[in-house]
Amino acid sequence: MTTAPDMPELTALDEVAALVGRHDDLYIRWSRGPGVDLEAASSRDDLTGIALPGLSANALAVAPWWDGRPVRLWVARRLYDYSHLPREKGSTVRPWLLHGHEAGRGPDNEPLVTQVEPVGWIAPEVMREATEEVARQAGVWGPLRRVR
């Protein structure tokens, strides 16, 4: 694993979608960043405190059942699903993109990623674009902590 003190910022949803279209080993992680995460290279289960064998992340690889639909919409939904985390875990939590190897599954069935190579921060404007893209869809949807 490497650290990324000067990690670039990805500033457009189309830029992230293009990367996802070219790579099947990309993940999104919401945290204080690789400078903190790669020191321990392990997430902790919030409920039990148990160290997990990798970093909790969410896969961005497009599922086969997506069947040619826009990668942009896929990425927007994947980003939007966890957009509640900065409100829940603190304003220093941000999304960042990484290459990695899925080494197992965590208690919420999330991928646990090892061999992490940071790619870039997801800029706030990308999150705004993702939110707008999701809002344009016909169905009712919200981040995973769906409280109404």
PDB file of C-alpha atoms in Angstrom:
ATOM      1  CA  MET A   1       0.000   0.000   0.000  1.00  0.00           C
ATOM      2  CA  THR A   2       1.095   3.518  -0.672  1.00  0.00           C
ATOM      3  CA  THR A   3       0.201   6.825   0.865  1.00  0.00           C
ATOM      4  CA  ALA A   4      -1.003   9.770  -1.194  1.00  0.00           C
ATOM      5  CA  PRO A   5      -0.258  13.061   0.537  1.00  0.00           C
ATOM      6  CA  ASP A   6      -0.867  15.066  -2.647  1.00  0.00           C
ATOM      7  CA  MET A   7      -3.690  13.000  -4.056  1.00  0.00           C
ATOM      8  CA  PRO A   8      -5.448  14.717  -6.976  1.00  0.00           C
ATOM      9  CA  GLU A   9      -9.088  15.723  -6.837  1.00  0.00           C
ATOM     10  CA  LEU A  10     -11.559  14.329  -9.359  1.00  0.00           C
ATOM     11  CA  THR A  11     -13.833  17.231 -10.258  1.00  0.00           C
ATOM     12  CA  ALA A  12     -16.446  15.858 -12.680  1.00  0.00           C
ATOM     13  CA  LEU A  13     -18.829  12.915 -12.562  1.00  0.00           C
ATOM     14  CA  ASP A  14     -17.933  12.115 -16.177  1.00  0.00           C
ATOM     15  CA  GLU A  15     -14.251  11.903 -15.176  1.00  0.00           C
ATOM     16  CA  VAL A  16     -15.070   9.321 -12.482  1.00  0.00           C
ATOM     17  CA  ALA A  17     -17.388   7.429 -14.860  1.00  0.00           C
ATOM     18  CA  ALA A  18     -14.632   7.272 -17.490  1.00  0.00           C
ATOM     19  CA  LEU A  19     -12.242   5.727 -14.936  1.00  0.00           C
ATOM     20  CA  VAL A  20     -14.884   3.197 -13.877  1.00  0.00           C
ATOM     21  CA  GLY A  21     -15.458   2.331 -17.543  1.00  0.00           C
ATOM     22  CA  ARG A  22     -11.748   1.488 -17.934  1.00  0.00           C
ATOM     23  CA  HIS A  23     -11.032  -0.299 -14.628  1.00  0.00           C
ATOM     24  CA  ASP A  24     -12.903  -3.038 -12.766  1.00  0.00           C
ATOM     25  CA  ASP A  25     -10.923  -2.754  -9.531  1.00  0.00           C
ATOM     26  CA  LEU A  26     -12.066   0.685  -8.401  1.00  0.00           C
ATOM     27  CA  TYR A  27     -13.720   1.323  -5.058  1.00  0.00           C
ATOM     28  CA  ILE A  28     -15.093   4.325  -3.233  1.00  0.00           C
ATOM     29  CA  ARG A  29     -14.226   4.832   0.404  1.00  0.00           C
ATOM     30  CA  TRP A  30     -15.638   7.423   2.781  1.00  0.00           C
ATOM     31  CA  SER A  31     -13.082   8.369   5.430  1.00  0.00           C
ATOM     32  CA  ARG A  32     -10.516  10.969   6.475  1.00  0.00           C
ATOM     33  CA  GLY A  33      -8.350   9.721   3.617  1.00  0.00           C
ATOM     34  CA  PRO A  34      -5.500   7.417   2.753  1.00  0.00           C
ATOM     35  CA  GLY A  35      -3.056   9.321   4.968  1.00  0.00           C
ATOM     36  CA  VAL A  36      -5.010   8.028   7.961  1.00  0.00           C
ATOM     37  CA  ASP A  37      -6.398   4.766   6.560  1.00  0.00           C
ATOM     38  CA  LEU A  38      -3.226   3.269   5.189  1.00  0.00           C
ATOM     39  CA  GLU A  39      -1.405   3.476   8.503  1.00  0.00           C
ATOM     40  CA  ALA A  40      -3.503   0.603   9.876  1.00  0.00           C
ATOM     41  CA  ALA A  41      -4.882  -0.749   6.555  1.00  0.00           C
ATOM     42  CA  SER A  42      -7.855  -2.044   8.502  1.00  0.00           C
ATOM     43  CA  SER A  43     -11.357  -0.854   9.214  1.00  0.00           C
ATOM     44  CA  ARG A  44     -13.164  -1.524  12.491  1.00  0.00           C
ATOM     45  CA  ASP A  45     -16.662  -2.848  12.911  1.00  0.00           C
ATOM     46  CA  ASP A  46     -18.592   0.017  14.560  1.00  0.00           C
ATOM     47  CA  LEU A  47     -20.762  -2.361  16.582  1.00  0.00           C
ATOM     48  CA  THR A  48     -18.112  -4.673  18.066  1.00  0.00           C
ATOM     49  CA  GLY A  49     -14.839  -2.791  17.543  1.00  0.00           C
ATOM     50  CA  ILE A  50     -13.318  -5.820  15.823  1.00  0.00           C
ATOM     51  CA  ALA A  51     -10.501  -5.038  13.370  1.00  0.00           C
ATOM     52  CA  LEU A  52     -11.434  -6.130   9.852  1.00  0.00           C
ATOM     53  CA  PRO A  53      -8.967  -7.632   7.354  1.00  0.00           C
ATOM     54  CA  GLY A  54      -9.036  -4.674   4.976  1.00  0.00           C
ATOM     55  CA  LEU A  55     -10.609  -1.287   4.421  1.00  0.00           C
ATOM     56  CA  SER A  56     -14.392  -1.067   4.082  1.00  0.00           C
ATOM     57  CA  ALA A  57     -15.232   0.292   0.652  1.00  0.00           C
ATOM     58  CA  ASN A  58     -17.842   0.018  -2.066  1.00  0.00           C
ATOM     59  CA  ALA A  59     -17.159  -1.477  -5.465  1.00  0.00           C
ATOM     60  CA  LEU A  60     -17.680   0.729  -8.495  1.00  0.00           C
ATOM     61  CA  ALA A  61     -17.398  -2.026 -11.115  1.00  0.00           C
ATOM     62  CA  VAL A  62     -20.530  -1.984 -13.244  1.00  0.00           C
ATOM     63  CA  ALA A  63     -22.675  -5.072 -12.620  1.00  0.00           C
ATOM     64  CA  PRO A  64     -23.468  -7.270 -15.655  1.00  0.00           C
ATOM     65  CA  TRP A  65     -27.213  -6.803 -15.094  1.00  0.00           C
ATOM     66  CA  TRP A  66     -26.798  -3.035 -15.676  1.00  0.00           C
ATOM     67  CA  ASP A  67     -26.956  -4.109 -19.335  1.00  0.00           C
ATOM     68  CA  GLY A  68     -25.467  -1.142 -21.171  1.00  0.00           C
ATOM     69  CA  ARG A  69     -27.149   1.597 -19.184  1.00  0.00           C
ATOM     70  CA  PRO A  70     -25.060   4.759 -18.635  1.00  0.00           C
ATOM     71  CA  VAL A  71     -21.965   4.291 -16.468  1.00  0.00           C
ATOM     72  CA  ARG A  72     -22.499   7.882 -15.332  1.00  0.00           C
ATOM     73  CA  LEU A  73     -25.817   6.916 -13.684  1.00  0.00           C
ATOM     74  CA  TRP A  74     -24.258   3.807 -12.113  1.00  0.00           C
ATOM     75  CA  VAL A  75     -21.471   5.886 -10.564  1.00  0.00           C
ATOM     76  CA  ALA A  76     -23.899   8.610  -9.446  1.00  0.00           C
ATOM     77  CA  ARG A  77     -26.004   6.071  -7.601  1.00  0.00           C
ATOM     78  CA  ARG A  78     -22.989   4.388  -5.985  1.00  0.00           C
ATOM     79  CA  LEU A  79     -21.701   7.757  -4.772  1.00  0.00           C
ATOM     80  CA  TYR A  80     -25.104   8.951  -3.604  1.00  0.00           C
ATOM     81  CA  ASP A  81     -25.853   5.771  -1.629  1.00  0.00           C
ATOM     82  CA  TYR A  82     -23.329   6.679   1.074  1.00  0.00           C
ATOM     83  CA  SER A  83     -23.561  10.465   0.960  1.00  0.00           C
ATOM     84  CA  HIS A  84     -24.986  10.427   4.510  1.00  0.00           C
ATOM     85  CA  LEU A  85     -21.636   9.425   6.033  1.00  0.00           C
ATOM     86  CA  PRO A  86     -20.162  12.940   6.527  1.00  0.00           C
ATOM     87  CA  ARG A  87     -23.304  13.908   8.452  1.00  0.00           C
ATOM     88  CA  GLU A  88     -23.066  10.758  10.564  1.00  0.00           C
ATOM     89  CA  LYS A  89     -19.321  10.424  11.087  1.00  0.00           C
ATOM     90  CA  GLY A  90     -18.154  14.044  10.908  1.00  0.00           C
ATOM     91  CA  SER A  91     -17.256  16.705   8.382  1.00  0.00           C
ATOM     92  CA  THR A  92     -13.697  15.378   7.933  1.00  0.00           C
ATOM     93  CA  VAL A  93     -15.105  12.238   6.251  1.00  0.00           C
ATOM     94  CA  ARG A  94     -14.834  12.527   2.455  1.00  0.00           C
ATOM     95  CA  PRO A  95     -15.165  10.152  -0.482  1.00  0.00           C
ATOM     96  CA  TRP A  96     -12.022   9.012  -2.265  1.00  0.00           C
ATOM     97  CA  LEU A  97     -11.394   6.623  -5.123  1.00  0.00           C
ATOM     98  CA  LEU A  98      -8.957   3.734  -4.907  1.00  0.00           C
ATOM     99  CA  HIS A  99      -7.701   0.669  -6.748  1.00  0.00           C
ATOM    100  CA  GLY A 100      -7.704  -2.444  -4.618  1.00  0.00           C
ATOM    101  CA  HIS A 101      -8.237  -6.157  -4.198  1.00  0.00           C
ATOM    102  CA  GLU A 102     -11.357  -7.491  -2.491  1.00  0.00           C
ATOM    103  CA  ALA A 103     -10.100  -9.741   0.293  1.00  0.00           C
ATOM    104  CA  GLY A 104     -13.418 -10.501   1.960  1.00  0.00           C
ATOM    105  CA  ARG A 105     -16.695  -9.076   3.177  1.00  0.00           C
ATOM    106  CA  GLY A 106     -17.445  -7.051   6.289  1.00  0.00           C
ATOM    107  CA  PRO A 107     -20.375  -7.357   8.695  1.00  0.00           C
ATOM    108  CA  ASP A 108     -22.604  -5.227   6.433  1.00  0.00           C
ATOM    109  CA  ASN A 109     -21.575  -7.342   3.420  1.00  0.00           C
ATOM    110  CA  GLU A 110     -19.328  -4.512   2.209  1.00  0.00           C
ATOM    111  CA  PRO A 111     -16.100  -5.345   0.370  1.00  0.00           C
ATOM    112  CA  LEU A 112     -12.955  -5.342   2.502  1.00  0.00           C
ATOM    113  CA  VAL A 113     -10.162  -4.080   0.293  1.00  0.00           C
ATOM    114  CA  THR A 114      -6.419  -4.699   0.506  1.00  0.00           C
ATOM    115  CA  GLN A 115      -3.527  -3.754  -1.795  1.00  0.00           C
ATOM    116  CA  VAL A 116      -4.922  -0.227  -1.814  1.00  0.00           C
ATOM    117  CA  GLU A 117      -3.625   2.328  -4.297  1.00  0.00           C
ATOM    118  CA  PRO A 118      -5.249   5.760  -3.857  1.00  0.00           C
ATOM    119  CA  VAL A 119      -6.496   7.392  -7.061  1.00  0.00           C
ATOM    120  CA  GLY A 120      -8.080  10.682  -6.022  1.00  0.00           C
ATOM    121  CA  TRP A 121     -10.482  12.615  -3.838  1.00  0.00           C
ATOM    122  CA  ILE A 122     -14.055  12.961  -5.042  1.00  0.00           C
ATOM    123  CA  ALA A 123     -14.717  16.712  -5.171  1.00  0.00           C
ATOM    124  CA  PRO A 124     -17.908  18.233  -3.732  1.00  0.00           C
ATOM    125  CA  GLU A 125     -19.007  19.212  -7.241  1.00  0.00           C
ATOM    126  CA  VAL A 126     -18.983  15.518  -8.232  1.00  0.00           C
ATOM    127  CA  MET A 127     -21.289  14.785  -5.320  1.00  0.00           C
ATOM    128  CA  ARG A 128     -23.602  17.610  -6.460  1.00  0.00           C
ATOM    129  CA  GLU A 129     -23.651  16.142  -9.976  1.00  0.00           C
ATOM    130  CA  ALA A 130     -24.379  12.674  -8.562  1.00  0.00           C
ATOM    131  CA  THR A 131     -27.265  14.051  -6.487  1.00  0.00           C
ATOM    132  CA  GLU A 132     -28.700  15.836  -9.529  1.00  0.00           C
ATOM    133  CA  GLU A 133     -28.371  12.685 -11.667  1.00  0.00           C
ATOM    134  CA  VAL A 134     -30.206  10.585  -9.074  1.00  0.00           C
ATOM    135  CA  ALA A 135     -32.909  13.264  -8.705  1.00  0.00           C
ATOM    136  CA  ARG A 136     -33.592  13.106 -12.473  1.00  0.00           C
ATOM    137  CA  GLN A 137     -34.603   9.455 -12.229  1.00  0.00           C
ATOM    138  CA  ALA A 138     -38.260   8.417 -12.063  1.00  0.00           C
ATOM    139  CA  GLY A 139     -38.011   6.313  -8.894  1.00  0.00           C
ATOM    140  CA  VAL A 140     -37.922   7.535  -5.322  1.00  0.00           C
ATOM    141  CA  TRP A 141     -34.445   7.074  -3.890  1.00  0.00           C
ATOM    142  CA  GLY A 142     -32.206   8.399  -1.181  1.00  0.00           C
ATOM    143  CA  PRO A 143     -28.956   7.656   0.615  1.00  0.00           C
ATOM    144  CA  LEU A 144     -28.868   4.364   2.495  1.00  0.00           C
ATOM    145  CA  ARG A 145     -29.923   5.946   5.790  1.00  0.00           C
ATOM    146  CA  ARG A 146     -33.383   6.485   4.348  1.00  0.00           C
ATOM    147  CA  VAL A 147     -35.193   8.352   7.115  1.00  0.00           C
ATOM    148  CA  ARG A 148     -38.367  10.136   6.133  1.00  0.00           C
TER     149      ARG A 148
END
